[in-house]
Amino acid sequence: MTSTAAGPVLLDDASLHERVRDYVGARAQQVDGCEVALRDGIAHLASLGALERGVYGAQAPEDLTRMCEITGTVALDCMSQAFSLWCHRMAIEYFHQADEDSPARARFLPQLRTGETLGSTSFAAATANFLAGTPLPVTFRREGDHLVVNGRIAWASNLQAPFVSVAAAANEDDPTERVVFAYTEATPGLELGKYPDLLALQATSSTSPAFKDAVVTADDILTYDFEPFVSRVLATFLLIQSSFCWGLATRSLDEAGQQLDGPKQVFAPTYEDLRARLDSVESRVRTLSAHPNREEIEHRALLQLRLDAGRLALESVSLESKLAGGRGYMLHSGTARRLREAAFLPVQSPTEVQLQWLLARSA
């Protein structure tokens, strides 16, 4: 990370950095108030060539590093937009990693590339199933030439039509058989509850989709080869998540560092500790994202990075708030918004509980 008079710089592309920050920063307050659609931001990032960097097996490893930088740069100004970007980028990754002859791949990738269709991920339970063998909450059975799917996704975002999301289901008679499939707002048997009121990230169109005898056709299938598929997408999933934590922490520590004067210098040791941890997170994001074979990256290293990055962001925003004083407590201040946004990180899947549990199991 470098810093300029205009603030921290994560992107090694000055022009792209400026264009991303100018756009994202100008609309952050409107996004927080649900006055503008996140879809517009995805389409804008698509126009900048900032959506499809670092696809595994299709592009150079350093392109994923650039995708992480872009995500972190968006998070400097707005976590809602960064989170929406992660959701959309993961949908792009899923369809790229689908079977080559998958009709869903050919159908949805062009729409995702432009932002015409909003990409969503319903893959948290699939990740947990892969890492720890926890049961999938969605099941399927075969009826004729299609699947009948039942169950509930605990949480998914970017569910603003037209959207496409990717989930996994287990055969109700043989849970070792699993399928990765796509669903849209038009999937028969899909029920979308209303968007609940959230502390922050309200604009992300998040809810708990339910499948009640939902019909999934062959055209919706990405793959039945579940474990190799998850192995290909897991590193991207966790590295881009870690990147928006990196961006949020960077912004808060930049704000905090400008206020360490007078009596506030009592927090200087805390600030220096957080800065050292930020350097560690950034170094690991850059090193792991540049790995030539993502399937070979140790799962424990990815999980530890995600845990460390989330904790760092939360503690950095807390320090910023303490140093900002009363003006940071104003409802529409950037500090107050970052406090609300950071509160999401311990409960975002994989949650802090899940991360600690998975790390304890692998110790």
Short mmCIF file of C-alpha atoms in Angstrom, two decimals:
data_model
loop_
_atom_site.label_atom_id
_atom_site.label_comp_id
_atom_site.label_asym_id
_atom_site.label_seq_id
_atom_site.Cartn_x
_atom_site.Cartn_y
_atom_site.Cartn_z
CA MET A 1 0.00 0.00 0.00
CA THR A 2 1.10 3.53 -0.74
CA SER A 3 -0.44 6.81 0.34
CA THR A 4 -1.02 10.12 -1.42
CA ALA A 5 -2.56 13.42 -0.42
CA ALA A 6 -5.86 11.94 -1.60
CA GLY A 7 -5.50 8.91 0.67
CA PRO A 8 -4.25 5.32 0.53
CA VAL A 9 -3.61 3.56 -2.78
CA LEU A 10 -3.99 -0.21 -3.11
CA LEU A 11 -4.12 -0.43 -6.92
CA ASP A 12 -0.95 -0.49 -8.98
CA ASP A 13 -2.81 1.36 -11.74
CA ALA A 14 -3.18 5.07 -11.04
CA SER A 15 -5.83 5.71 -13.68
CA LEU A 16 -8.04 2.81 -12.61
CA HIS A 17 -7.56 3.73 -8.94
CA GLU A 18 -8.77 7.26 -9.60
CA ARG A 19 -11.75 6.20 -11.69
CA VAL A 20 -12.90 3.58 -9.18
CA ARG A 21 -12.60 5.90 -6.18
CA ASP A 22 -14.23 8.85 -7.92
CA TYR A 23 -17.26 6.74 -8.81
CA VAL A 24 -17.60 4.68 -5.63
CA GLY A 25 -16.90 7.51 -3.21
CA ALA A 26 -19.35 9.90 -4.85
CA ARG A 27 -22.27 7.52 -4.36
CA ALA A 28 -21.37 5.84 -1.04
CA GLN A 29 -23.88 7.83 1.02
CA GLN A 30 -26.64 7.29 -1.55
CA VAL A 31 -25.92 3.55 -1.59
CA ASP A 32 -26.07 3.47 2.21
CA GLY A 33 -29.48 5.15 2.03
CA CYS A 34 -30.70 2.80 -0.75
CA GLU A 35 -31.18 5.80 -3.04
CA VAL A 36 -29.27 4.24 -5.95
CA ALA A 37 -28.99 0.66 -7.22
CA LEU A 38 -25.87 -1.43 -6.72
CA ARG A 39 -26.51 -2.87 -10.19
CA ASP A 40 -25.42 0.47 -11.67
CA GLY A 41 -22.09 0.17 -9.87
CA ILE A 42 -21.52 -3.35 -11.22
CA ALA A 43 -22.23 -2.14 -14.76
CA HIS A 44 -19.83 0.77 -14.25
CA LEU A 45 -17.05 -1.52 -13.02
CA ALA A 46 -17.71 -3.74 -16.04
CA SER A 47 -17.16 -0.72 -18.30
CA LEU A 48 -13.77 -0.24 -16.60
CA GLY A 49 -12.80 -3.87 -17.19
CA ALA A 50 -12.82 -4.43 -13.44
CA LEU A 51 -15.14 -7.43 -13.06
CA GLU A 52 -13.49 -10.44 -14.64
CA ARG A 53 -9.86 -10.19 -13.57
CA GLY A 54 -8.06 -13.30 -12.33
CA VAL A 55 -10.34 -16.13 -13.47
CA TYR A 56 -8.62 -19.35 -12.41
CA GLY A 57 -7.19 -21.31 -15.31
CA ALA A 58 -8.00 -18.60 -17.84
CA GLN A 59 -5.80 -15.68 -16.79
CA ALA A 60 -2.43 -15.10 -15.17
CA PRO A 61 -2.22 -15.42 -11.34
CA GLU A 62 -1.28 -11.75 -10.99
CA ASP A 63 -4.68 -10.85 -12.45
CA LEU A 64 -6.31 -12.18 -9.27
CA THR A 65 -4.02 -9.89 -7.29
CA ARG A 66 -5.38 -7.02 -9.36
CA MET A 67 -8.96 -8.19 -8.67
CA CYS A 68 -8.16 -8.17 -4.95
CA GLU A 69 -6.73 -4.65 -5.27
CA ILE A 70 -9.88 -3.49 -7.07
CA THR A 71 -12.13 -4.97 -4.38
CA GLY A 72 -10.04 -3.40 -1.63
CA THR A 73 -10.14 -0.06 -3.43
CA VAL A 74 -13.94 -0.15 -3.62
CA ALA A 75 -14.03 -0.95 0.12
CA LEU A 76 -11.97 2.15 0.89
CA ASP A 77 -15.14 4.13 0.24
CA CYS A 78 -18.10 1.74 0.46
CA MET A 79 -18.44 -1.77 1.86
CA SER A 80 -21.88 -2.26 0.30
CA GLN A 81 -20.41 -1.78 -3.16
CA ALA A 82 -17.39 -3.96 -2.33
CA PHE A 83 -19.59 -6.75 -0.99
CA SER A 84 -21.84 -6.59 -4.05
CA LEU A 85 -18.73 -6.77 -6.25
CA TRP A 86 -17.54 -9.89 -4.40
CA CYS A 87 -20.94 -11.56 -4.92
CA HIS A 88 -20.97 -10.72 -8.61
CA ARG A 89 -17.34 -11.70 -9.18
CA MET A 90 -17.91 -15.07 -7.52
CA ALA A 91 -20.84 -15.77 -9.84
CA ILE A 92 -18.50 -15.10 -12.76
CA GLU A 93 -15.95 -17.51 -11.26
CA TYR A 94 -18.56 -20.24 -10.74
CA PHE A 95 -19.66 -20.20 -14.36
CA HIS A 96 -16.08 -20.15 -15.61
CA GLN A 97 -15.35 -23.25 -13.49
CA ALA A 98 -18.50 -25.06 -14.64
CA ASP A 99 -18.30 -28.04 -16.97
CA GLU A 100 -17.20 -26.87 -20.41
CA ASP A 101 -20.40 -28.19 -21.98
CA SER A 102 -22.66 -26.63 -19.33
CA PRO A 103 -25.52 -24.70 -21.00
CA ALA A 104 -25.67 -22.49 -17.90
CA ARG A 105 -22.11 -21.34 -18.54
CA ALA A 106 -22.86 -20.20 -22.07
CA ARG A 107 -26.18 -18.68 -21.02
CA PHE A 108 -25.12 -16.54 -18.08
CA LEU A 109 -21.48 -15.53 -18.52
CA PRO A 110 -22.15 -12.91 -21.23
CA GLN A 111 -24.84 -11.28 -19.07
CA LEU A 112 -22.59 -11.25 -16.00
CA ARG A 113 -19.68 -9.72 -17.89
CA THR A 114 -21.70 -6.59 -18.67
CA GLY A 115 -23.70 -6.42 -15.45
CA GLU A 116 -26.94 -6.94 -17.38
CA THR A 117 -27.68 -9.75 -14.93
CA LEU A 118 -26.64 -9.35 -11.30
CA GLY A 119 -24.48 -12.16 -9.93
CA SER A 120 -25.13 -13.72 -6.53
CA THR A 121 -23.50 -16.46 -4.47
CA SER A 122 -25.48 -18.95 -2.38
CA PHE A 123 -22.41 -21.05 -1.71
CA ALA A 124 -21.58 -20.67 1.98
CA ALA A 125 -23.10 -24.03 2.94
CA ALA A 126 -21.33 -25.71 0.03
CA THR A 127 -18.01 -24.33 1.24
CA ALA A 128 -18.69 -25.64 4.76
CA ASN A 129 -19.68 -29.03 3.36
CA PHE A 130 -16.43 -29.20 1.41
CA LEU A 131 -14.23 -28.10 4.32
CA ALA A 132 -15.90 -29.86 7.23
CA GLY A 133 -18.53 -32.25 5.91
CA THR A 134 -21.45 -30.33 7.41
CA PRO A 135 -24.74 -31.28 5.70
CA LEU A 136 -26.05 -29.25 2.80
CA PRO A 137 -29.39 -27.61 3.71
CA VAL A 138 -30.69 -28.03 0.15
CA THR A 139 -31.54 -31.43 -1.34
CA PHE A 140 -32.68 -32.76 -4.69
CA ARG A 141 -34.40 -35.75 -6.22
CA ARG A 142 -34.75 -36.70 -9.87
CA GLU A 143 -38.10 -36.56 -11.61
CA GLY A 144 -38.02 -37.27 -15.32
CA ASP A 145 -35.55 -34.97 -17.04
CA HIS A 146 -35.21 -32.45 -14.21
CA LEU A 147 -34.37 -32.12 -10.52
CA VAL A 148 -36.81 -31.23 -7.77
CA VAL A 149 -35.03 -29.11 -5.17
CA ASN A 150 -36.05 -28.39 -1.58
CA GLY A 151 -34.42 -26.49 1.27
CA ARG A 152 -33.39 -23.03 2.32
CA ILE A 153 -30.33 -20.85 1.79
CA ALA A 154 -29.55 -19.03 5.04
CA TRP A 155 -28.36 -15.88 3.28
CA ALA A 156 -27.76 -14.60 -0.22
CA SER A 157 -27.26 -11.11 -1.63
CA ASN A 158 -27.55 -9.28 -4.95
CA LEU A 159 -31.02 -10.81 -5.28
CA GLN A 160 -32.38 -7.98 -7.38
CA ALA A 161 -33.99 -9.11 -10.64
CA PRO A 162 -32.67 -9.97 -13.08
CA PHE A 163 -30.16 -12.00 -11.08
CA VAL A 164 -28.54 -15.40 -11.15
CA SER A 165 -27.23 -17.19 -8.07
CA VAL A 166 -25.30 -20.42 -7.67
CA ALA A 167 -26.00 -23.02 -4.97
CA ALA A 168 -25.35 -26.68 -4.24
CA ALA A 169 -27.71 -29.50 -3.28
CA ALA A 170 -27.26 -33.07 -2.09
CA ASN A 171 -29.21 -36.09 -3.33
CA GLU A 172 -31.85 -36.72 -0.67
CA ASP A 173 -31.19 -40.48 -0.89
CA ASP A 174 -27.40 -40.31 -1.22
CA PRO A 175 -25.84 -37.13 0.24
CA THR A 176 -22.47 -37.97 -1.29
CA GLU A 177 -23.94 -37.06 -4.69
CA ARG A 178 -24.01 -33.28 -4.95
CA VAL A 179 -24.92 -30.89 -7.72
CA VAL A 180 -23.98 -27.26 -8.34
CA PHE A 181 -26.83 -25.39 -10.02
CA ALA A 182 -27.98 -21.91 -10.99
CA TYR A 183 -31.28 -20.31 -10.09
CA THR A 184 -32.92 -17.02 -11.00
CA GLU A 185 -35.97 -15.04 -9.91
CA ALA A 186 -37.91 -17.04 -12.53
CA THR A 187 -37.03 -20.51 -11.15
CA PRO A 188 -40.31 -22.37 -10.52
CA GLY A 189 -40.72 -23.12 -6.81
CA LEU A 190 -38.30 -20.43 -5.61
CA GLU A 191 -39.57 -18.26 -2.78
CA LEU A 192 -37.79 -15.01 -1.95
CA GLY A 193 -38.73 -13.44 1.35
CA LYS A 194 -38.77 -9.69 1.75
CA TYR A 195 -35.45 -8.03 2.39
CA PRO A 196 -35.06 -7.69 6.18
CA ASP A 197 -34.01 -4.38 7.68
CA LEU A 198 -30.26 -4.47 8.30
CA LEU A 199 -27.82 -2.43 10.37
CA ALA A 200 -25.85 -1.74 7.16
CA LEU A 201 -25.54 -3.04 3.59
CA GLN A 202 -29.30 -2.67 3.12
CA ALA A 203 -28.74 -1.95 -0.58
CA THR A 204 -27.33 -5.45 -1.16
CA SER A 205 -30.82 -6.98 -1.62
CA SER A 206 -30.18 -9.78 0.86
CA THR A 207 -32.62 -12.41 2.09
CA SER A 208 -33.06 -16.17 2.64
CA PRO A 209 -34.18 -17.94 -0.55
CA ALA A 210 -36.29 -21.09 -0.11
CA PHE A 211 -36.81 -23.91 -2.59
CA LYS A 212 -40.18 -25.66 -2.38
CA ASP A 213 -40.28 -28.39 -5.00
CA ALA A 214 -38.29 -26.03 -7.20
CA VAL A 215 -37.63 -27.20 -10.74
CA VAL A 216 -33.99 -27.27 -11.85
CA THR A 217 -33.42 -28.37 -15.44
CA ALA A 218 -30.33 -29.67 -17.21
CA ASP A 219 -29.81 -26.14 -18.54
CA ASP A 220 -29.30 -24.91 -14.96
CA ILE A 221 -26.59 -27.41 -13.99
CA LEU A 222 -22.99 -26.25 -13.64
CA THR A 223 -21.54 -29.60 -12.55
CA TYR A 224 -22.07 -32.79 -10.56
CA ASP A 225 -18.31 -32.93 -9.94
CA PHE A 226 -18.70 -31.14 -6.61
CA GLU A 227 -15.37 -31.43 -4.78
CA PRO A 228 -13.07 -30.53 -7.68
CA PHE A 229 -15.36 -27.57 -8.45
CA VAL A 230 -15.20 -26.21 -4.89
CA SER A 231 -11.46 -26.79 -4.81
CA ARG A 232 -11.11 -24.53 -7.85
CA VAL A 233 -13.23 -21.67 -6.46
CA LEU A 234 -12.40 -21.69 -2.73
CA ALA A 235 -9.25 -19.56 -2.84
CA THR A 236 -10.93 -16.91 -4.98
CA PHE A 237 -13.92 -16.89 -2.62
CA LEU A 238 -11.82 -16.27 0.51
CA LEU A 239 -9.18 -14.00 -1.02
CA ILE A 240 -11.66 -11.50 -2.44
CA GLN A 241 -13.56 -11.56 0.87
CA SER A 242 -10.30 -10.84 2.67
CA SER A 243 -9.68 -7.99 0.24
CA PHE A 244 -12.72 -5.96 1.20
CA CYS A 245 -11.67 -6.36 4.84
CA TRP A 246 -8.21 -5.14 3.81
CA GLY A 247 -9.71 -2.08 2.11
CA LEU A 248 -11.96 -1.18 5.04
CA ALA A 249 -9.11 -1.53 7.54
CA THR A 250 -6.84 0.57 5.34
CA ARG A 251 -9.35 3.42 5.18
CA SER A 252 -10.02 3.43 8.92
CA LEU A 253 -6.33 3.36 9.82
CA ASP A 254 -5.67 6.17 7.36
CA GLU A 255 -8.38 8.22 9.09
CA ALA A 256 -7.04 7.26 12.53
CA GLY A 257 -3.46 8.15 11.65
CA GLN A 258 -4.47 11.72 10.86
CA GLN A 259 -5.86 12.23 14.37
CA LEU A 260 -3.04 10.99 16.61
CA ASP A 261 -2.22 14.35 18.15
CA GLY A 262 -2.30 15.75 21.66
CA PRO A 263 -3.90 13.46 24.26
CA LYS A 264 -4.97 11.08 21.48
CA GLN A 265 -1.37 9.91 21.25
CA VAL A 266 -2.24 7.45 24.02
CA PHE A 267 -3.60 5.31 21.17
CA ALA A 268 -0.33 5.41 19.21
CA PRO A 269 0.76 1.90 20.34
CA THR A 270 -2.64 0.49 19.31
CA TYR A 271 -2.35 2.22 15.96
CA GLU A 272 1.16 0.88 15.36
CA ASP A 273 0.05 -2.65 16.22
CA LEU A 274 -2.87 -2.43 13.80
CA ARG A 275 -0.61 -1.02 11.08
CA ALA A 276 1.75 -3.98 11.48
CA ARG A 277 -1.19 -6.37 11.23
CA LEU A 278 -2.42 -4.52 8.14
CA ASP A 279 0.97 -4.99 6.50
CA SER A 280 0.73 -8.72 7.25
CA VAL A 281 -2.76 -9.01 5.78
CA GLU A 282 -1.78 -7.10 2.64
CA SER A 283 1.35 -9.21 2.17
CA ARG A 284 -0.62 -12.45 2.47
CA VAL A 285 -3.37 -11.28 0.12
CA ARG A 286 -0.75 -10.42 -2.49
CA THR A 287 1.29 -13.59 -2.01
CA LEU A 288 -1.60 -16.05 -1.96
CA SER A 289 -3.48 -14.41 -4.82
CA ALA A 290 -0.37 -14.70 -7.01
CA HIS A 291 -0.04 -18.46 -6.38
CA PRO A 292 0.02 -20.25 -9.76
CA ASN A 293 -2.17 -23.14 -8.56
CA ARG A 294 -5.03 -22.07 -6.29
CA GLU A 295 -6.03 -25.67 -5.62
CA GLU A 296 -2.69 -26.20 -3.88
CA ILE A 297 -3.01 -23.27 -1.46
CA GLU A 298 -3.32 -24.59 2.08
CA HIS A 299 -6.90 -24.17 3.29
CA ARG A 300 -5.67 -23.22 6.73
CA ALA A 301 -3.70 -20.27 5.32
CA LEU A 302 -6.79 -18.96 3.53
CA LEU A 303 -9.03 -19.35 6.57
CA GLN A 304 -6.49 -17.70 8.88
CA LEU A 305 -6.14 -14.78 6.48
CA ARG A 306 -9.90 -14.32 6.31
CA LEU A 307 -10.17 -14.42 10.13
CA ASP A 308 -7.27 -12.01 10.61
CA ALA A 309 -8.53 -9.59 7.97
CA GLY A 310 -12.04 -9.46 9.41
CA ARG A 311 -10.80 -8.88 12.95
CA LEU A 312 -8.37 -6.24 11.75
CA ALA A 313 -11.12 -4.31 9.97
CA LEU A 314 -13.37 -4.36 13.02
CA GLU A 315 -10.61 -3.20 15.37
CA SER A 316 -9.40 -0.53 12.94
CA VAL A 317 -12.86 1.00 12.61
CA SER A 318 -13.19 0.94 16.40
CA LEU A 319 -9.95 2.89 16.75
CA GLU A 320 -11.07 5.39 14.12
CA SER A 321 -14.29 5.92 16.07
CA LYS A 322 -12.46 6.54 19.35
CA LEU A 323 -10.21 9.12 17.74
CA ALA A 324 -12.99 10.82 15.78
CA GLY A 325 -14.96 11.52 18.93
CA GLY A 326 -18.44 13.03 18.72
CA ARG A 327 -18.30 13.89 15.03
CA GLY A 328 -17.80 10.20 14.27
CA TYR A 329 -20.99 9.46 16.17
CA MET A 330 -23.06 11.60 13.79
CA LEU A 331 -25.45 9.29 11.95
CA HIS A 332 -24.37 10.16 8.42
CA SER A 333 -20.62 10.43 9.04
CA GLY A 334 -18.25 8.12 7.21
CA THR A 335 -17.00 6.82 10.55
CA ALA A 336 -20.50 5.85 11.67
CA ARG A 337 -21.16 4.10 8.36
CA ARG A 338 -17.90 2.15 8.61
CA LEU A 339 -18.82 1.11 12.17
CA ARG A 340 -22.09 -0.33 10.91
CA GLU A 341 -20.45 -1.95 7.90
CA ALA A 342 -17.69 -3.54 9.98
CA ALA A 343 -20.24 -5.06 12.36
CA PHE A 344 -21.26 -7.34 9.49
CA LEU A 345 -17.88 -9.03 9.14
CA PRO A 346 -18.03 -11.39 12.16
CA VAL A 347 -21.40 -12.75 10.97
CA GLN A 348 -20.69 -12.96 7.26
CA SER A 349 -20.18 -16.54 6.17
CA PRO A 350 -17.76 -17.97 6.93
CA THR A 351 -18.54 -16.36 10.27
CA GLU A 352 -15.92 -15.75 12.94
CA VAL A 353 -17.37 -18.71 14.84
CA GLN A 354 -17.06 -20.96 11.78
CA LEU A 355 -13.55 -19.76 10.99
CA GLN A 356 -12.30 -20.41 14.51
CA TRP A 357 -14.01 -23.82 14.55
CA LEU A 358 -12.50 -24.81 11.19
CA LEU A 359 -9.04 -23.65 12.26
CA ALA A 360 -9.31 -25.54 15.56
CA ARG A 361 -10.26 -28.73 13.67
CA SER A 362 -7.23 -28.42 11.41
CA ALA A 363 -4.72 -27.62 14.17
#
